[in-house]
mmCIF file of C-alpha atoms in Angstrom:
data_model
loop_
_atom_site.group_PDB
_atom_site.id
_atom_site.type_symbol
_atom_site.label_atom_id
_atom_site.label_comp_id
_atom_site.label_asym_id
_atom_site.label_seq_id
_atom_site.Cartn_x
_atom_site.Cartn_y
_atom_site.Cartn_z
ATOM 1 C CA MET A 1 27.736 -27.256 -18.022
ATOM 2 C CA LEU A 2 28.186 -23.521 -18.480
ATOM 3 C CA LYS A 3 28.021 -22.747 -15.384
ATOM 4 C CA ARG A 4 30.709 -25.205 -14.382
ATOM 5 C CA LEU A 5 33.178 -24.279 -17.585
ATOM 6 C CA ILE A 6 33.034 -20.527 -16.663
ATOM 7 C CA SER A 7 33.735 -21.975 -12.836
ATOM 8 C CA LEU A 8 36.502 -23.767 -14.732
ATOM 9 C CA MET A 9 38.241 -20.493 -16.308
ATOM 10 C CA PHE A 10 37.944 -19.015 -12.889
ATOM 11 C CA CYS A 11 40.193 -21.281 -11.518
ATOM 12 C CA LEU A 12 42.940 -20.397 -14.271
ATOM 13 C CA SER A 13 43.221 -17.506 -11.696
ATOM 14 C CA LEU A 14 42.450 -14.994 -14.886
ATOM 15 C CA SER A 15 42.971 -11.834 -14.591
ATOM 16 C CA LEU A 16 42.541 -9.702 -17.595
ATOM 17 C CA ALA A 17 43.688 -6.573 -16.250
ATOM 18 C CA ALA A 18 46.943 -7.317 -15.097
ATOM 19 C CA PRO A 19 49.752 -6.528 -17.501
ATOM 20 C CA ILE A 20 51.742 -9.699 -19.168
ATOM 21 C CA ALA A 21 54.967 -10.169 -17.961
ATOM 22 C CA VAL A 22 57.121 -11.965 -20.934
ATOM 23 C CA HIS A 23 60.611 -10.549 -20.404
ATOM 24 C CA ALA A 24 61.566 -14.206 -19.609
ATOM 25 C CA ALA A 25 60.762 -15.152 -22.919
ATOM 26 C CA THR A 26 63.211 -15.276 -26.299
ATOM 27 C CA PRO A 27 62.083 -13.533 -29.196
ATOM 28 C CA LEU A 28 63.045 -13.332 -32.800
ATOM 29 C CA ALA A 29 63.375 -10.355 -33.499
ATOM 30 C CA GLU A 30 62.975 -6.755 -31.611
ATOM 31 C CA ALA A 31 63.023 -2.690 -32.400
ATOM 32 C CA SER A 32 62.664 0.228 -30.043
ATOM 33 C CA ASP A 33 61.424 3.689 -31.094
ATOM 34 C CA SER A 34 61.097 6.563 -28.974
ATOM 35 C CA HIS A 35 58.761 5.507 -26.550
ATOM 36 C CA SER A 36 58.454 1.945 -27.144
ATOM 37 C CA THR A 37 59.998 -1.189 -28.450
ATOM 38 C CA MET A 38 58.035 -4.454 -30.477
ATOM 39 C CA ARG A 39 59.138 -7.758 -30.022
ATOM 40 C CA VAL A 40 58.328 -10.952 -32.035
ATOM 41 C CA TYR A 41 57.908 -14.138 -30.543
ATOM 42 C CA ALA A 42 57.531 -18.149 -32.031
ATOM 43 C CA GLU A 43 55.452 -20.711 -29.913
ATOM 44 C CA ARG A 44 57.586 -23.649 -32.091
ATOM 45 C CA ASN A 45 61.065 -23.648 -33.322
ATOM 46 C CA GLY A 46 60.262 -23.438 -36.931
ATOM 47 C CA LEU A 47 58.203 -23.179 -39.901
ATOM 48 C CA LYS A 48 56.613 -27.303 -40.907
ATOM 49 C CA PRO A 49 55.545 -26.817 -44.397
ATOM 50 C CA SER A 50 51.762 -28.151 -44.145
ATOM 51 C CA SER A 51 51.493 -26.783 -40.851
ATOM 52 C CA SER A 52 50.626 -24.044 -39.107
ATOM 53 C CA GLN A 53 52.637 -21.646 -36.224
ATOM 54 C CA TRP A 54 51.883 -19.314 -33.584
ATOM 55 C CA LEU A 55 53.439 -15.918 -33.411
ATOM 56 C CA ALA A 56 53.269 -13.162 -30.294
ATOM 57 C CA VAL A 57 53.907 -9.299 -31.218
ATOM 58 C CA GLU A 58 54.510 -7.751 -27.767
ATOM 59 C CA ILE A 59 54.473 -3.593 -27.520
ATOM 60 C CA GLU A 60 56.022 -2.256 -24.334
ATOM 61 C CA PRO A 61 55.242 1.198 -24.034
ATOM 62 C CA VAL A 62 57.930 2.936 -21.922
ATOM 63 C CA SER A 63 54.805 4.557 -20.268
ATOM 64 C CA TRP A 64 51.367 5.984 -21.662
ATOM 65 C CA HIS A 65 49.152 3.194 -23.589
ATOM 66 C CA SER A 66 48.614 1.770 -26.619
ATOM 67 C CA TYR A 67 45.262 0.776 -28.645
ATOM 68 C CA TRP A 68 42.981 -2.072 -29.401
ATOM 69 C CA GLN A 69 41.305 -2.986 -32.871
ATOM 70 C CA ASN A 70 39.042 -0.111 -32.517
ATOM 71 C CA PRO A 71 40.619 2.611 -29.835
ATOM 72 C CA GLY A 72 37.273 4.394 -29.416
ATOM 73 C CA ASP A 73 37.430 8.266 -29.425
ATOM 74 C CA SER A 74 40.821 8.746 -30.702
ATOM 75 C CA GLY A 75 44.381 6.800 -31.626
ATOM 76 C CA ALA A 76 44.938 4.550 -33.561
ATOM 77 C CA ALA A 77 45.210 0.387 -34.245
ATOM 78 C CA PRO A 78 48.610 -1.084 -34.396
ATOM 79 C CA ILE A 79 49.403 -2.220 -38.126
ATOM 80 C CA LEU A 80 51.090 -5.267 -39.150
ATOM 81 C CA ASP A 81 52.147 -5.607 -42.604
ATOM 82 C CA TRP A 82 53.917 -8.644 -43.236
ATOM 83 C CA GLN A 83 56.181 -9.524 -46.141
ATOM 84 C CA LEU A 84 55.973 -13.459 -46.306
ATOM 85 C CA PRO A 85 58.020 -16.238 -48.265
ATOM 86 C CA ALA A 86 55.963 -17.984 -50.943
ATOM 87 C CA GLY A 87 53.828 -20.484 -49.261
ATOM 88 C CA VAL A 88 53.776 -18.603 -46.070
ATOM 89 C CA THR A 89 50.437 -16.595 -44.760
ATOM 90 C CA ALA A 90 49.683 -14.444 -42.166
ATOM 91 C CA GLY A 91 45.937 -14.192 -40.292
ATOM 92 C CA LYS A 92 44.580 -11.362 -38.511
ATOM 93 C CA PRO A 93 45.729 -10.486 -35.070
ATOM 94 C CA LEU A 94 44.042 -11.614 -32.049
ATOM 95 C CA PHE A 95 43.875 -8.853 -29.477
ATOM 96 C CA SER A 96 43.553 -9.629 -25.632
ATOM 97 C CA VAL A 97 40.392 -7.611 -24.055
ATOM 98 C CA PRO A 98 40.852 -3.854 -23.647
ATOM 99 C CA GLU A 99 40.754 -1.674 -20.974
ATOM 100 C CA ILE A 100 38.646 1.777 -20.917
ATOM 101 C CA ILE A 101 40.943 4.374 -20.796
ATOM 102 C CA PRO A 102 39.646 7.860 -19.955
ATOM 103 C CA VAL A 103 41.411 10.997 -21.631
ATOM 104 C CA GLY A 104 39.866 14.188 -20.326
ATOM 105 C CA PRO A 105 36.322 13.827 -21.422
ATOM 106 C CA LEU A 106 37.300 11.024 -23.901
ATOM 107 C CA ALA A 107 37.612 7.151 -23.597
ATOM 108 C CA ASN A 108 39.615 5.101 -25.635
ATOM 109 C CA TYR A 109 39.956 1.531 -25.812
ATOM 110 C CA GLY A 110 43.547 0.034 -25.226
ATOM 111 C CA TYR A 111 46.105 -1.787 -23.085
ATOM 112 C CA HIS A 112 48.558 -0.144 -20.025
ATOM 113 C CA GLY A 113 51.969 -1.340 -20.468
ATOM 114 C CA ALA A 114 52.805 -4.501 -22.637
ATOM 115 C CA SER A 115 50.255 -6.097 -24.517
ATOM 116 C CA VAL A 116 50.714 -8.864 -26.910
ATOM 117 C CA MET A 117 48.722 -9.362 -29.842
ATOM 118 C CA LEU A 118 48.869 -13.260 -31.459
ATOM 119 C CA VAL A 119 49.133 -14.073 -34.944
ATOM 120 C CA LYS A 120 48.928 -17.274 -37.216
ATOM 121 C CA LEU A 121 50.845 -18.347 -39.805
ATOM 122 C CA GLU A 122 49.668 -21.065 -42.297
ATOM 123 C CA THR A 123 52.297 -23.060 -44.291
ATOM 124 C CA GLY A 124 51.543 -24.630 -47.510
ATOM 125 C CA ALA A 125 53.764 -27.967 -49.059
ATOM 126 C CA GLN A 126 56.718 -25.692 -50.338
ATOM 127 C CA ILE A 127 57.799 -22.864 -48.101
ATOM 128 C CA GLU A 128 60.687 -19.953 -49.921
ATOM 129 C CA ASP A 129 63.722 -20.256 -48.298
ATOM 130 C CA LYS A 130 63.684 -15.887 -47.342
ATOM 131 C CA PRO A 131 63.044 -14.293 -44.071
ATOM 132 C CA LEU A 132 59.528 -13.551 -42.741
ATOM 133 C CA ILE A 133 59.581 -9.113 -42.729
ATOM 134 C CA LEU A 134 56.955 -7.227 -40.272
ATOM 135 C CA GLU A 135 56.599 -3.604 -41.276
ATOM 136 C CA ALA A 136 54.471 -2.369 -38.288
ATOM 137 C CA GLU A 137 53.061 1.127 -37.118
ATOM 138 C CA TRP A 138 51.416 1.905 -33.709
ATOM 139 C CA LEU A 139 50.841 4.645 -31.720
ATOM 140 C CA ILE A 140 51.701 5.685 -28.319
ATOM 141 C CA CYS A 141 49.820 7.772 -26.086
ATOM 142 C CA GLU A 142 49.508 9.557 -22.469
ATOM 143 C CA VAL A 143 47.566 12.892 -23.623
ATOM 144 C CA GLU A 144 49.867 13.618 -26.686
ATOM 145 C CA CYS A 145 50.178 10.770 -29.426
ATOM 146 C CA VAL A 146 53.558 9.741 -30.415
ATOM 147 C CA PRO A 147 53.464 7.364 -34.054
ATOM 148 C CA GLN A 148 56.162 4.427 -33.771
ATOM 149 C CA PHE A 149 57.736 2.176 -36.527
ATOM 150 C CA ALA A 150 59.736 -0.794 -36.340
ATOM 151 C CA THR A 151 60.674 -3.279 -39.372
ATOM 152 C CA LEU A 152 61.784 -6.677 -37.806
ATOM 153 C CA THR A 153 63.336 -9.101 -40.124
ATOM 154 C CA LEU A 154 62.638 -13.585 -38.986
ATOM 155 C CA ASP A 155 65.014 -15.105 -39.782
ATOM 156 C CA ARG A 156 64.138 -18.345 -38.743
ATOM 157 C CA THR A 157 61.725 -19.183 -41.782
ATOM 158 C CA GLN A 158 63.182 -23.675 -41.616
ATOM 159 C CA GLY A 159 62.815 -25.448 -39.161
ATOM 160 C CA SER A 160 61.468 -28.605 -37.830
ATOM 161 C CA GLY A 161 58.570 -27.232 -35.977
ATOM 162 C CA ASP A 162 57.856 -30.016 -33.854
ATOM 163 C CA LYS A 163 59.479 -28.423 -30.599
ATOM 164 C CA VAL A 164 57.775 -25.946 -28.565
ATOM 165 C CA THR A 165 60.314 -22.741 -27.715
ATOM 166 C CA GLU A 166 61.116 -21.867 -24.242
ATOM 167 C CA ASN A 167 57.994 -19.143 -24.866
ATOM 168 C CA THR A 168 55.280 -21.844 -23.555
ATOM 169 C CA GLU A 169 54.371 -19.648 -20.267
ATOM 170 C CA LEU A 170 53.770 -16.267 -22.814
ATOM 171 C CA PHE A 171 51.394 -17.856 -24.895
ATOM 172 C CA VAL A 172 49.677 -19.722 -22.531
ATOM 173 C CA LYS A 173 49.216 -16.093 -20.148
ATOM 174 C CA THR A 174 48.535 -14.736 -23.782
ATOM 175 C CA ARG A 175 45.306 -17.039 -24.352
ATOM 176 C CA ALA A 176 43.988 -16.670 -21.149
ATOM 177 C CA LYS A 177 43.256 -13.069 -21.926
ATOM 178 C CA LEU A 178 42.165 -13.592 -25.223
ATOM 179 C CA PRO A 179 37.888 -12.975 -25.394
ATOM 180 C CA GLU A 180 36.193 -16.904 -24.757
ATOM 181 C CA PRO A 181 33.841 -17.582 -27.430
ATOM 182 C CA SER A 182 30.313 -16.653 -26.457
ATOM 183 C CA TYR A 183 27.960 -18.950 -25.016
ATOM 184 C CA TRP A 184 25.088 -16.902 -25.705
ATOM 185 C CA SER A 185 23.145 -15.585 -28.633
ATOM 186 C CA SER A 186 22.739 -12.363 -29.283
ATOM 187 C CA SER A 187 20.501 -9.111 -30.844
ATOM 188 C CA LEU A 188 21.729 -5.088 -31.062
ATOM 189 C CA GLU A 189 18.484 -2.724 -31.449
ATOM 190 C CA VAL A 190 19.619 0.841 -32.597
ATOM 191 C CA ASP A 191 17.823 3.786 -32.286
ATOM 192 C CA ASP A 192 18.942 7.595 -32.547
ATOM 193 C CA GLU A 193 19.936 7.508 -29.267
ATOM 194 C CA ALA A 194 20.810 4.321 -27.915
ATOM 195 C CA SER A 195 21.587 1.139 -28.149
ATOM 196 C CA ILE A 196 20.369 -1.759 -26.378
ATOM 197 C CA LEU A 197 22.016 -5.121 -26.315
ATOM 198 C CA THR A 198 20.260 -8.184 -25.539
ATOM 199 C CA VAL A 199 22.197 -11.016 -24.655
ATOM 200 C CA PHE A 200 20.116 -14.270 -24.158
ATOM 201 C CA MET A 201 21.179 -15.757 -21.018
ATOM 202 C CA THR A 202 19.879 -16.388 -17.620
ATOM 203 C CA GLN A 203 20.881 -15.153 -14.222
ATOM 204 C CA GLY A 204 22.046 -18.505 -13.289
ATOM 205 C CA ASP A 205 24.961 -18.905 -16.402
ATOM 206 C CA VAL A 206 26.789 -16.371 -14.638
ATOM 207 C CA GLU A 207 26.465 -15.743 -10.312
ATOM 208 C CA GLY A 208 28.207 -12.221 -8.679
ATOM 209 C CA ILE A 209 27.872 -10.049 -11.752
ATOM 210 C CA GLU A 210 28.884 -6.552 -10.454
ATOM 211 C CA SER A 211 28.626 -4.808 -13.867
ATOM 212 C CA THR A 212 28.922 -4.993 -17.563
ATOM 213 C CA HIS A 213 30.396 -2.941 -20.405
ATOM 214 C CA TYR A 214 30.562 -3.799 -24.089
ATOM 215 C CA PHE A 215 33.307 -2.980 -26.180
ATOM 216 C CA SER A 216 32.066 -2.739 -29.544
ATOM 217 C CA GLY A 217 34.255 -3.302 -32.361
ATOM 218 C CA GLN A 218 33.018 -0.799 -34.479
ATOM 219 C CA ASP A 219 32.114 3.119 -34.567
ATOM 220 C CA GLY A 220 28.315 4.116 -34.301
ATOM 221 C CA VAL A 221 27.238 1.393 -31.589
ATOM 222 C CA VAL A 222 28.557 3.235 -28.771
ATOM 223 C CA ALA A 223 29.281 6.854 -27.174
ATOM 224 C CA TYR A 224 32.521 5.026 -25.827
ATOM 225 C CA ALA A 225 32.564 8.150 -22.774
ATOM 226 C CA ALA A 226 29.287 7.418 -21.706
ATOM 227 C CA PRO A 227 28.211 5.289 -18.947
ATOM 228 C CA GLN A 228 26.342 2.104 -20.052
ATOM 229 C CA SER A 229 23.643 0.800 -17.764
ATOM 230 C CA TRP A 230 22.569 -2.795 -17.584
ATOM 231 C CA LYS A 231 19.279 -5.274 -16.119
ATOM 232 C CA TRP A 232 18.035 -8.420 -15.928
ATOM 233 C CA ALA A 233 14.908 -8.840 -18.206
ATOM 234 C CA ASP A 234 12.646 -11.401 -19.140
ATOM 235 C CA ASP A 235 14.689 -12.815 -22.125
ATOM 236 C CA GLY A 236 18.192 -12.516 -20.646
ATOM 237 C CA LEU A 237 20.894 -9.408 -19.803
ATOM 238 C CA LYS A 238 20.156 -6.175 -21.155
ATOM 239 C CA LEU A 239 22.586 -3.182 -21.632
ATOM 240 C CA SER A 240 21.677 0.040 -22.446
ATOM 241 C CA MET A 241 24.662 1.759 -24.479
ATOM 242 C CA PRO A 242 24.067 5.487 -25.280
ATOM 243 C CA ARG A 243 25.303 6.425 -29.034
ATOM 244 C CA GLU A 244 26.673 9.555 -30.487
ATOM 245 C CA GLU A 245 23.984 12.337 -31.878
ATOM 246 C CA GLY A 246 24.313 12.123 -35.620
ATOM 247 C CA THR A 247 26.601 9.078 -36.205
ATOM 248 C CA ALA A 248 25.998 6.840 -39.016
ATOM 249 C CA THR A 249 24.522 3.171 -38.459
ATOM 250 C CA PRO A 250 26.548 0.738 -37.649
ATOM 251 C CA SER A 251 27.035 -2.200 -40.586
ATOM 252 C CA ASN A 252 28.653 -4.520 -37.424
ATOM 253 C CA ALA A 253 27.837 -4.891 -33.853
ATOM 254 C CA SER A 254 30.715 -7.313 -33.303
ATOM 255 C CA GLY A 255 32.641 -6.679 -29.674
ATOM 256 C CA ILE A 256 33.209 -8.140 -26.577
ATOM 257 C CA LEU A 257 30.610 -7.818 -23.777
ATOM 258 C CA VAL A 258 33.228 -7.734 -20.382
ATOM 259 C CA LEU A 259 31.525 -9.604 -17.162
ATOM 260 C CA ASN A 260 32.955 -7.964 -14.384
ATOM 261 C CA LEU A 261 32.240 -10.250 -11.226
ATOM 262 C CA ALA A 262 32.390 -10.354 -7.757
ATOM 263 C CA GLY A 263 35.942 -11.090 -6.049
ATOM 264 C CA ASP A 264 38.094 -8.571 -8.596
ATOM 265 C CA ARG A 265 36.897 -11.829 -11.593
ATOM 266 C CA ARG A 266 36.675 -10.642 -14.817
ATOM 267 C CA VAL A 267 36.017 -12.043 -18.544
ATOM 268 C CA GLY A 268 35.161 -10.944 -21.645
ATOM 269 C CA PHE A 269 33.105 -12.950 -24.580
ATOM 270 C CA GLU A 270 33.384 -12.473 -27.790
ATOM 271 C CA ILE A 271 29.769 -11.074 -29.109
ATOM 272 C CA GLU A 272 28.472 -10.711 -32.589
ATOM 273 C CA PRO A 273 24.679 -9.386 -31.927
ATOM 274 C CA ASN A 274 22.320 -10.257 -35.058
#
């Protein structure tokens, strides 16, 4: 069953490294700063009481790169500060699988080109008739880094919420770039020099693995710029990941396991090691 599910994912032509082209979509709001533009898109045509609505928040740099939720050696994750009407709450943003971005001797986690986060809005039985306001701050970097700021007002707070918008393709492509839930349990052993991640899977679960990388969601698990190694062991797939000397032991080791497969295929799984 597992192999069939993974084969299905590949048949969908998933390409996590490719940027998301979003300009055929229609934003609710957009704002530009010196080196980038932020846009917000809605999946449905309004907010419906006692329901949910998905928003897509795009960061499009003029050039350079932006960051994942853990930026790596340097940089900063985007900050989304929502000011919402009564009866509306926003979940944490969902990030696409990141890239490794070398910067001299360092390594950052982020995105070249446009990147999109998904945010789920939940509504109560009554929704206050006020706009949604997003105060956002993010960082665009090459070697230098430039902070970017925007205030976006989303006026479409009411509506049937029963119809999808013309932005369907954007949401389909963005969801395809999110990490998959892990099909396997895992464990992490941390000592002064390295972290050993064991994923309890078999070689038959995913065929054609050529390389792997673990994107840790928290500092202290890996030395970001250090090469990671992997091998098959009796109990599963093992990754050996050097740690920075003197780094505090992490309280949480969750992250994304990326498997690079034959044929330039790449798939990411959310991992929460014990």
